[in-house]
Short mmCIF file of C-alpha atoms and ligand atoms in Angstrom, two decimals:
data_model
loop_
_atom_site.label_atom_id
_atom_site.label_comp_id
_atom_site.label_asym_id
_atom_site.label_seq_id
_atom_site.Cartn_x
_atom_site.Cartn_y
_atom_site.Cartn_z
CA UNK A 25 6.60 14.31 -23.28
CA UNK A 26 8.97 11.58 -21.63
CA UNK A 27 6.71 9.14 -19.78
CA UNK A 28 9.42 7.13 -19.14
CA UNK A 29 8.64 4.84 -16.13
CA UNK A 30 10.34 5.25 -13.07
CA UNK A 31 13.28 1.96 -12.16
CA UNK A 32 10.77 0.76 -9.91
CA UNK A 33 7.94 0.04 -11.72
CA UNK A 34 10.37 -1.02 -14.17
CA UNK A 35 11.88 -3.57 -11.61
CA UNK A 36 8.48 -4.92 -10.99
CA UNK A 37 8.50 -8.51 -11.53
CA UNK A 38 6.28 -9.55 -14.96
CA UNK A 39 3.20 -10.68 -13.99
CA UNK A 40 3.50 -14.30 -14.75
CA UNK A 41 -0.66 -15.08 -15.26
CA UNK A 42 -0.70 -13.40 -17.65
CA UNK A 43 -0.51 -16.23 -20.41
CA UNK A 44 -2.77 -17.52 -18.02
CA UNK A 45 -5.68 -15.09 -17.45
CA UNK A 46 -5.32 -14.68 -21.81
CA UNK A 47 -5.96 -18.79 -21.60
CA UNK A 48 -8.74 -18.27 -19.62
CA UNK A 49 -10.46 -14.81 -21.41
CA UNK A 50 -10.34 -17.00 -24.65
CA UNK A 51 -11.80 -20.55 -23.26
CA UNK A 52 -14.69 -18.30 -22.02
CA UNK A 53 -15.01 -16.64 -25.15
CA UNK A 54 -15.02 -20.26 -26.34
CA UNK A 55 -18.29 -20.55 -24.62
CA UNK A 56 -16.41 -23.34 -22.44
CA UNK A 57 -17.86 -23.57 -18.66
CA UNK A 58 -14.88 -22.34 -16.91
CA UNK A 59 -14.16 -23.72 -13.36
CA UNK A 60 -12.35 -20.85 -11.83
CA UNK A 61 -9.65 -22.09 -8.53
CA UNK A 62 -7.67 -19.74 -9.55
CA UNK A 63 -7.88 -16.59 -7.24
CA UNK A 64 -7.89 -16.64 -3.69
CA UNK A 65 -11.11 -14.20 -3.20
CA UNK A 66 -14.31 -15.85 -0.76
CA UNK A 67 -17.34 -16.72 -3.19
CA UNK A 68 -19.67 -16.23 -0.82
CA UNK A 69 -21.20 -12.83 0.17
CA UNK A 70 -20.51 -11.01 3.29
CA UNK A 71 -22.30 -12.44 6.42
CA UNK A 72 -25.78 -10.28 6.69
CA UNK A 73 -25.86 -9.03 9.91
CA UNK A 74 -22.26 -7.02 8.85
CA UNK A 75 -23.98 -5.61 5.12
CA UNK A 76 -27.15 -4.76 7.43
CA UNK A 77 -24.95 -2.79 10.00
CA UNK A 78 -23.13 -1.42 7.09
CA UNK A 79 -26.15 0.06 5.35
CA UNK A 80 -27.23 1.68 8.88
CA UNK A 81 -23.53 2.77 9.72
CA UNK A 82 -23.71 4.53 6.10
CA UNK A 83 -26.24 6.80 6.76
CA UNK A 84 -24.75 8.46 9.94
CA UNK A 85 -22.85 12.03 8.62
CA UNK A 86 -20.94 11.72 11.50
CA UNK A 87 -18.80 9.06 9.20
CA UNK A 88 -18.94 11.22 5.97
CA UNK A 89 -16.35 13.61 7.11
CA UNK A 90 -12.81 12.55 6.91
CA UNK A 91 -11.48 9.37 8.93
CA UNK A 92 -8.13 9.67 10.84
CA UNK A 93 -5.49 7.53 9.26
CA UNK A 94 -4.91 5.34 12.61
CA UNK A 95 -8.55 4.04 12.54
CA UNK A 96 -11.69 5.05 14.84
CA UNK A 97 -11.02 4.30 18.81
CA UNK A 98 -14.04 2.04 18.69
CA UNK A 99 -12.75 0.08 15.84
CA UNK A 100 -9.31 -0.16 17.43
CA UNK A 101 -10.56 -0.83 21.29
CA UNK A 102 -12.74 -3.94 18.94
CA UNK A 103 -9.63 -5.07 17.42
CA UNK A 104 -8.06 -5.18 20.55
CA UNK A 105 -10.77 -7.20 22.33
CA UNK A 106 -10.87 -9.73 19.68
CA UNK A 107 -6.88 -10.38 19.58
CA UNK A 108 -7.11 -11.12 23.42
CA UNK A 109 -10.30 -13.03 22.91
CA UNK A 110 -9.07 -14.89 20.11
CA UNK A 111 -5.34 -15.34 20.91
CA UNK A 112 -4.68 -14.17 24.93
CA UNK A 113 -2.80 -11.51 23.64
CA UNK A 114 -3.80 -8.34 25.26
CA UNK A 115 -2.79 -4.94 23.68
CA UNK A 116 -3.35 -1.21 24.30
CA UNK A 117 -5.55 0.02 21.38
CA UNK A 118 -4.10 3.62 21.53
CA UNK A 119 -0.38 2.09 20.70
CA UNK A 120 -0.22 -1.09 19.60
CA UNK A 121 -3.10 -1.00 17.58
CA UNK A 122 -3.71 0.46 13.88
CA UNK A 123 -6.51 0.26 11.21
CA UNK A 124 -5.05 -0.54 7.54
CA UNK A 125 -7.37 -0.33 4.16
CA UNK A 126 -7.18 -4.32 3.85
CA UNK A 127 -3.75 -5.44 5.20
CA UNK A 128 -2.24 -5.04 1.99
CA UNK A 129 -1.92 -1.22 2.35
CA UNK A 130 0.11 -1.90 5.45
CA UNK A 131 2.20 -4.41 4.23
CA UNK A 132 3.34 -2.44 1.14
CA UNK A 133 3.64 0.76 3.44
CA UNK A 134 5.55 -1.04 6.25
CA UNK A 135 8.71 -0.69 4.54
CA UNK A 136 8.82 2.91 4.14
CA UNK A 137 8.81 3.71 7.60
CA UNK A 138 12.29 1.41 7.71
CA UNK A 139 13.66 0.63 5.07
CA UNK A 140 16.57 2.33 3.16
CA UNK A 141 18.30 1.89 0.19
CA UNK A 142 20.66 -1.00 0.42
CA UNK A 143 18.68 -2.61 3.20
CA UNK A 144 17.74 -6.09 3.11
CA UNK A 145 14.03 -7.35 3.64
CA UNK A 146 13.81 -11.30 4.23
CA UNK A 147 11.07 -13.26 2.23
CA UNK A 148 9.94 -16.43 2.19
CA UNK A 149 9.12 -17.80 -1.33
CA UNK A 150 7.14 -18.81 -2.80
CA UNK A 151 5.05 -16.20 -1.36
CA UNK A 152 2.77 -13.06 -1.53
CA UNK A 153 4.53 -11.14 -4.01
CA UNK A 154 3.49 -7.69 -2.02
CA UNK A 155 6.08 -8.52 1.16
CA UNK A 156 8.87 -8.22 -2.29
CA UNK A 157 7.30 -4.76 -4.01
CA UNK A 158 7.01 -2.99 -0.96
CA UNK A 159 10.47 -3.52 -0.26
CA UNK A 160 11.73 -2.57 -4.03
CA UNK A 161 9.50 0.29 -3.73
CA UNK A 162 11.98 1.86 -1.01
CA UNK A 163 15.15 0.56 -3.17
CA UNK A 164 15.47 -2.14 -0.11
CA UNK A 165 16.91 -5.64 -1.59
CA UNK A 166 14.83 -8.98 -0.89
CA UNK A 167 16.77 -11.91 0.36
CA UNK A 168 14.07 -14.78 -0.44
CA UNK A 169 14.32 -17.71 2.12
CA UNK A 170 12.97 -21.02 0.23
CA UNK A 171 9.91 -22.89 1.64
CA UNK A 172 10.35 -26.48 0.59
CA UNK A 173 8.37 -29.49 1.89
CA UNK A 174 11.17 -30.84 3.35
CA UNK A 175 11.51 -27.78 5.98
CA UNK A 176 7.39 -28.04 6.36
CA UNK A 177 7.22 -24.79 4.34
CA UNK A 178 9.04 -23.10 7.06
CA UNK A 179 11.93 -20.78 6.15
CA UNK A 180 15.78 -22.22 7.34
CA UNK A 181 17.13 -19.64 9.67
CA UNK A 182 20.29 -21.20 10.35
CA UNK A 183 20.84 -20.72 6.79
CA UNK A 184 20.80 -17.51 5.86
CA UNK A 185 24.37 -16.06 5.42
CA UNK A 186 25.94 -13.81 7.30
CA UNK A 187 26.46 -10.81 5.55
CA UNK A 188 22.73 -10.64 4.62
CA UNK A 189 21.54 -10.90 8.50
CA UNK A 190 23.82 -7.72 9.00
CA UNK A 191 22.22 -5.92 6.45
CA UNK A 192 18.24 -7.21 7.31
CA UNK A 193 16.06 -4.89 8.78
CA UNK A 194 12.72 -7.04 8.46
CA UNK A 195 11.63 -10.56 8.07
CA UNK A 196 8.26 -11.47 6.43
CA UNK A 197 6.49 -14.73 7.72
CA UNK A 198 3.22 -15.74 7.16
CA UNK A 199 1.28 -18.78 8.68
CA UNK A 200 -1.02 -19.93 8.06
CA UNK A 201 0.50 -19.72 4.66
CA UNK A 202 -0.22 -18.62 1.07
CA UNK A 203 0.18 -20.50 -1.04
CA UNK A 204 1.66 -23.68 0.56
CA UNK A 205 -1.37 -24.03 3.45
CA UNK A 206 1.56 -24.63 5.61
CA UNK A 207 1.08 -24.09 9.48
CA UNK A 208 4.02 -23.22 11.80
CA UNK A 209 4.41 -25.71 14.39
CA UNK A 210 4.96 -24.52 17.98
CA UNK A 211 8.47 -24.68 18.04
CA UNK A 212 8.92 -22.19 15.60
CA UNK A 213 8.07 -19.01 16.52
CA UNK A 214 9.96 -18.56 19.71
CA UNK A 215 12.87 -19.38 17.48
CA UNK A 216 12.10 -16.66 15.19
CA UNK A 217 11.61 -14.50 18.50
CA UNK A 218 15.01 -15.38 19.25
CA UNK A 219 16.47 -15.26 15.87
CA UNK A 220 15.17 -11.27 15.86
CA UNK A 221 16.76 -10.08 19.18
CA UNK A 222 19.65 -12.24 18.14
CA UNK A 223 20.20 -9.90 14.59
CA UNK A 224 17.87 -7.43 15.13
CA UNK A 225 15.44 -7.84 12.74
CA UNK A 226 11.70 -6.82 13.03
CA UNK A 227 9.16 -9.59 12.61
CA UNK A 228 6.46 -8.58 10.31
CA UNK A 229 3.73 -11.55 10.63
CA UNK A 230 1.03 -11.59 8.26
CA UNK A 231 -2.19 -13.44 9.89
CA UNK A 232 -4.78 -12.90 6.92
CA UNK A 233 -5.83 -16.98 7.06
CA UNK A 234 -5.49 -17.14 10.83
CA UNK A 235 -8.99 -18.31 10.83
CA UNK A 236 -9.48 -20.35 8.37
CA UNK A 237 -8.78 -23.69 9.83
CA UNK A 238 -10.16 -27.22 10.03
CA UNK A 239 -10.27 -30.36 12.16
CA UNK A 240 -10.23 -28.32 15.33
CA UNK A 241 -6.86 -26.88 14.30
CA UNK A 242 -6.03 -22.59 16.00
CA UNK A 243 -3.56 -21.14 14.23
CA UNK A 244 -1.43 -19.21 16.90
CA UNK A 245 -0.83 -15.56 17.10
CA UNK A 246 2.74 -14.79 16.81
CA UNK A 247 2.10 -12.07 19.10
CA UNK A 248 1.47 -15.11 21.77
CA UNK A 249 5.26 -15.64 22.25
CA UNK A 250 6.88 -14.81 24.76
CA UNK A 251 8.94 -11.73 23.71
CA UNK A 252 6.89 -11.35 20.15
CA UNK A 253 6.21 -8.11 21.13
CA UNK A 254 9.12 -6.91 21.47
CA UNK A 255 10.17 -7.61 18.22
CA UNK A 256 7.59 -7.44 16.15
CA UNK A 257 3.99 -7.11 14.30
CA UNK A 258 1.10 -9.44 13.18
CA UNK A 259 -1.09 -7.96 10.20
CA UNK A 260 -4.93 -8.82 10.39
CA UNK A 261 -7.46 -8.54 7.90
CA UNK A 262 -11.24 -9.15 7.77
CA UNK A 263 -11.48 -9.84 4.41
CA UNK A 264 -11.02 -14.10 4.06
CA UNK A 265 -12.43 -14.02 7.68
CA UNK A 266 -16.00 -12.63 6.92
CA UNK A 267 -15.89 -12.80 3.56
CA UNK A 268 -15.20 -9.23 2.98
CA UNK A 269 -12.17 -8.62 0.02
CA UNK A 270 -14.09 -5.80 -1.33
CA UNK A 271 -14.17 -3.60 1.81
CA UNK A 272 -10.63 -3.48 2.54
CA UNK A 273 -10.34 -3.49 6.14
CA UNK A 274 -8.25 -4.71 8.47
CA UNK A 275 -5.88 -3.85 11.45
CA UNK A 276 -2.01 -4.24 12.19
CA UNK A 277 -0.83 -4.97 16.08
CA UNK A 278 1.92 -5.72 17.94
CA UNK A 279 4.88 -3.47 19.04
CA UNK A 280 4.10 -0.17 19.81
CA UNK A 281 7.34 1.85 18.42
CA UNK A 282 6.47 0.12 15.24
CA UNK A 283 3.21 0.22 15.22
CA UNK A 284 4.21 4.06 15.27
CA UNK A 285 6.11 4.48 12.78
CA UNK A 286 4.18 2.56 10.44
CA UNK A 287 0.70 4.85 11.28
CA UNK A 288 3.45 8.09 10.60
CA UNK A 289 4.42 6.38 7.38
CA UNK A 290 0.81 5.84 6.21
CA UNK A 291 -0.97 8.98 7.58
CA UNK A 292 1.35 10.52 4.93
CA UNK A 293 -0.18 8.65 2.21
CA UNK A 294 -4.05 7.83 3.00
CA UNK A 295 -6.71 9.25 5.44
CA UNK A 296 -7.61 6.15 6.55
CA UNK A 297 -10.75 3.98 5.62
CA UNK A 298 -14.22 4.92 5.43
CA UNK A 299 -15.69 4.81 9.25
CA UNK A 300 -18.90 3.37 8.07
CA UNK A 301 -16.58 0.46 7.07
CA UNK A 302 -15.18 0.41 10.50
CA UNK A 303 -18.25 0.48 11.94
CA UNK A 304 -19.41 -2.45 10.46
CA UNK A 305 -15.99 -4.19 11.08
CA UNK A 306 -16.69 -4.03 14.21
CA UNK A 307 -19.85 -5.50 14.03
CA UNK A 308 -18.12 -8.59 12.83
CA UNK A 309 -15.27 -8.78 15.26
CA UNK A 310 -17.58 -8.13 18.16
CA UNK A 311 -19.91 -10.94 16.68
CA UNK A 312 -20.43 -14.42 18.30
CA UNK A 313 -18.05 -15.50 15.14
CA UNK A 314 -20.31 -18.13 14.42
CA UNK A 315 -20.22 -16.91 10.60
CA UNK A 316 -16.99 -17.66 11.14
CA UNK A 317 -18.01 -21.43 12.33
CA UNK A 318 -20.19 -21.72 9.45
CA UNK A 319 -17.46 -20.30 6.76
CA UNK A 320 -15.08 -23.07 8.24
CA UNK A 321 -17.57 -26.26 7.80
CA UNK A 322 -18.04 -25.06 4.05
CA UNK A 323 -14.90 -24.88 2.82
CA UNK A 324 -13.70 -28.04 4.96
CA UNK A 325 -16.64 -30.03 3.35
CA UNK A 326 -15.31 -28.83 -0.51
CA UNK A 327 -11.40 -29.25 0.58
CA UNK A 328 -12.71 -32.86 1.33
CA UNK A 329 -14.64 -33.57 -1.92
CA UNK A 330 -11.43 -31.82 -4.03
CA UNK A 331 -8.62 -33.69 -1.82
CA UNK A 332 -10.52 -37.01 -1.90
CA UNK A 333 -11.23 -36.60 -6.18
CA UNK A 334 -7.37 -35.88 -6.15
CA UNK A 335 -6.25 -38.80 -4.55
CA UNK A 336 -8.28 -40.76 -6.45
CA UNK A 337 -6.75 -39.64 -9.72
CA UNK A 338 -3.39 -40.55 -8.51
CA UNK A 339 -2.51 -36.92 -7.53
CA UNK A 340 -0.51 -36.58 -4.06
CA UNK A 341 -2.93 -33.90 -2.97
CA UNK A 342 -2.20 -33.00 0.94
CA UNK A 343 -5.26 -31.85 2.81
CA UNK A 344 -4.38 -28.61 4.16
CA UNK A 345 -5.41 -27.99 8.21
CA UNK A 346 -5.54 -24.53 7.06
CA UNK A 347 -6.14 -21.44 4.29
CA UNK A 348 -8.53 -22.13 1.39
CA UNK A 349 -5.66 -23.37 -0.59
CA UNK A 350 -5.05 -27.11 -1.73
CA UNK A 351 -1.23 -26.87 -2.65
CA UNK A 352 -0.36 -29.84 -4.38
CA UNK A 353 2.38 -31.72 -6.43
CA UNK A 354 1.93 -31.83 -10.53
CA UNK A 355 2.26 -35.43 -11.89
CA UNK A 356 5.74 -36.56 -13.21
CA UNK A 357 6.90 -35.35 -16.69
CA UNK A 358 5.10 -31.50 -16.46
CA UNK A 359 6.23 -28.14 -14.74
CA UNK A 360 3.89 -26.35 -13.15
CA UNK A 361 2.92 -24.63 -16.46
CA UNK A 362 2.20 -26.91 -18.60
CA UNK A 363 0.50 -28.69 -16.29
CA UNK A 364 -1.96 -25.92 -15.33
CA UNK A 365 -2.30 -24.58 -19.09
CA UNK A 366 -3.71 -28.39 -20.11
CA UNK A 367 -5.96 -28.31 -16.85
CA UNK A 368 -7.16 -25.24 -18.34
CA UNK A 369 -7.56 -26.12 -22.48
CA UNK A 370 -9.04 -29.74 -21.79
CA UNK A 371 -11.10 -29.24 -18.59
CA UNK A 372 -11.58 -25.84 -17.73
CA UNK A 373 -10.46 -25.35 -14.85
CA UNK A 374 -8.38 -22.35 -13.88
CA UNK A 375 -5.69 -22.95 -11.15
CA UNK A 376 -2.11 -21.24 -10.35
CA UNK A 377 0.78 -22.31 -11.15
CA UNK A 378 3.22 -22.41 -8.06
CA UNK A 379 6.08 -21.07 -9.78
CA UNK A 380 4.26 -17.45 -10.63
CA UNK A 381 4.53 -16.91 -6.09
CA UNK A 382 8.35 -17.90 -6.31
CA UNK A 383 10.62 -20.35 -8.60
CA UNK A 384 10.85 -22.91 -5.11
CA UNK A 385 6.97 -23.02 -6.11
CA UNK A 386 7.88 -24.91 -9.33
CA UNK A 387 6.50 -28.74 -9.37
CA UNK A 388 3.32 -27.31 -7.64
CA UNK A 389 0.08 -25.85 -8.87
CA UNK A 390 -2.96 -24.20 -6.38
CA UNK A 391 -6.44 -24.86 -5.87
CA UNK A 392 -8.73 -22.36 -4.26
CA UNK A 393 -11.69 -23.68 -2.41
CA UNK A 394 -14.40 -21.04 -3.45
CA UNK A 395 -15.98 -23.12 -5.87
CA UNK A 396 -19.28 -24.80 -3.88
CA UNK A 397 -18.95 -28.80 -3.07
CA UNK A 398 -21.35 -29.54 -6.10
CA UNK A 399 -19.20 -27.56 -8.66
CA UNK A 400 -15.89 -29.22 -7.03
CA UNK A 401 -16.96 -32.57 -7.56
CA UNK A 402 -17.64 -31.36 -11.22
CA UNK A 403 -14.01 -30.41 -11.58
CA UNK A 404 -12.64 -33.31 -10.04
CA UNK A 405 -14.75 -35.48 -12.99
CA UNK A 406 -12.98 -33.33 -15.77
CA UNK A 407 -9.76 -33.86 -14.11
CA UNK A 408 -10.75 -38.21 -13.86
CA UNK A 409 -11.22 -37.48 -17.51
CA UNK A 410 -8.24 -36.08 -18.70
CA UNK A 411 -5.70 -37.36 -16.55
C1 PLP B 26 -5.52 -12.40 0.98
C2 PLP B 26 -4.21 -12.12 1.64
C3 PLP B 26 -4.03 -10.98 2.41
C4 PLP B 26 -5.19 -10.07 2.70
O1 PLP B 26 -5.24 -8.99 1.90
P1 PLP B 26 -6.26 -7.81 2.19
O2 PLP B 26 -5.52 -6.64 1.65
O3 PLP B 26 -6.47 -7.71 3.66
O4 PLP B 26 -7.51 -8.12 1.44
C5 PLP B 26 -2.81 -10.76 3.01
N1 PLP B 26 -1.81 -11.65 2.89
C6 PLP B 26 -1.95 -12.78 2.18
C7 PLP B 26 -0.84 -13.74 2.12
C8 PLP B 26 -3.14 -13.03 1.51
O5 PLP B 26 -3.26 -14.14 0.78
#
């Protein structure tokens, strides 16, 4: 037998935790009290009332039969109602709404229904690394566009060449942002809107922290610009939202000849997620969102204990107005690696380095806030005593 692997798993990038997660395996196996901030996956369980409508929703055999790939009417007329509750925008649920299996599905599918060999996809980096594999996955080439804190984590427009903004088909954006925290600031997405009609490139937005903000701060919709829809798509997803990674739901809106094509691309590839699942999505997009309220105050309350402890140490920790992310500077005279590999041998604490979402990450290392307040301030100690 020849198993050899096809060029584009062979093209994948190498996973660069892995030296990383083997650090971490063999300090547990050490019997060492790890302090994981490594992963960004909510802590806490799924609000109640959304596991209570789930274990009702379960038991109906109208949802045991096969789903349709766009998503249940109900579940897309919900999704609808909460974009223009949320963010003004208001959108016809039968075309410019569709469900995806968490958003990730519809990211990494997006890019078949456009992309062709030789294309060019725009990423920012550092960044999710699934906005790049989708687009190797259709033999499409990624033109990364830097996020430095000089440009507030935004991408430079202005400077991408030429000859790549003939070939781009799509750009990916996402704010708030992974892994940075960065926000966009309201000048910037009715440049992108113009920046798209004026090189016709489709704006693909992921929104997965749209809601996790602090200090009063509401991330905007990119569909709120005048002209977004025209030119583009948001992604949603329920999981950092309600606390609900292991579900995979969420929903992709915006544009409705895109919006098409993408449901075509991925009706060819799933049947859609599990209505039950659906059913009690839309339990928690039709809720009050005070879980939401609640899921806010906690991690604000641990982002200041962590920021604070940071500060303290001499570290020139920002605190973020958004994501569950504390994105921060290493001290002089380490990269990123070795930096997070001694956080990990002499305190225990697992965090990422920035250069594994992008080499521009390099000089950075990320916190995620799903450790409780009480276990933060434990970390920040360890870190007082090693640093
Ligand atoms: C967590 C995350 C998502 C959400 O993924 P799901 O598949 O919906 O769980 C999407 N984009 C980014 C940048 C993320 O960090």
């Amino acid at each position: 037998m020849n198993f050899t692997k096809s060029e584009r798993l062979q093209k994948l990038p190498p996973y660069l935790f892995v030296e990383l997660d083997r650090k971490k395996a063999e300090a547990v196996s050490r019997g060492v009290d790890v302090i994981d901030l490594g992963i960004g996956d909510p802590d806490m369980p799924t609000p109640r009332f959304i596991v209570d409508r789930m274990v009702q929703a379960v038991q109906n055999p109208a949802y045991h039969r096969y789903p349709s790939s766009q998503g249940m009417a109900s579940f897309r007329a919900a999704a609808a109602d909460w974009c223009a509750q949320r963010f003004g925008v208001s959108l016809d649920s039968e075309t410019e709404v569709v469900a995806s299996i968490g958003s990730k599905e519809a990211i990494a599918n997006l890019p078949l229904a456009f992309i062709e060999p030789g294309d060019v996809v725009l990423v920012p980096t550092p960044g999710y690394p699934v906005y790049h594999i989708g687009t190797l996955f259709c033999g499409g080439e990624t033109f990364y566009m830097p996020l430095l804190a000089e440009n507030g984590f935004l991408p430079d427009l202005d400077s991408i060449p030429g000859d790549i903004l003939r070939r781009a088909r799509i750009m990916w954006l996402n704010y708030p942002n992974n892994p940075t925290a960065a926000t966009a600031p309201d000048w910037f997405f009715p440049k992108v809107v113009q920046f798209a009609r004026e090189h016709d490139i489709i704006i693909c937005h992921d929104a997965a922290y749209s809601e996790m903000t602090y200090d009063g701060y509401k991330a905007p919709s990119f569909l709120e610009t005048p002209g977004a829809m025209d030119v583009g798509i948001e992604f949603h997803s329920l999981s950092k939202t309600y606390n609900m990674t292991g579900w995979r739901i969420g929903f992709t809106v915006g544009n409705s000849e895109v919006i098409a094509a993408l449901r075509q691309a991925k009706s060819n590839v799933d049947s859609g997620q599990f209505e039950a699942v659906q059913d009690a999505a839309i339990a928690a997009l039709s809720s009050d969102q005070s879980c939401v309220e609640d899921m806010r105050r906690i991690y604000a309350e641990r982002r200041d204990v962590l920021v604070k402890g940071l500060r303290e140490i001499g570290l020139d920790a920002p605190s973020p107005a958004a994501t569950f992310y504390v994105w921060c500077p290493v001290p002089k005279g380490y990269t990123s690696a070795e930096f997070c590999a001694r956080v990990l041998e002499e305190a225990g604490i697992v965090t990422t380095p920035g250069n594994g979402f992008g080499d521009p990450g390099e000089g950075y290392f990320r916190m995620a806030l799903t450790v409780s307040a009480q276990r933060m301030q434990e970390a920040v100690e360890r870190l007082r005593k090693i640093l």
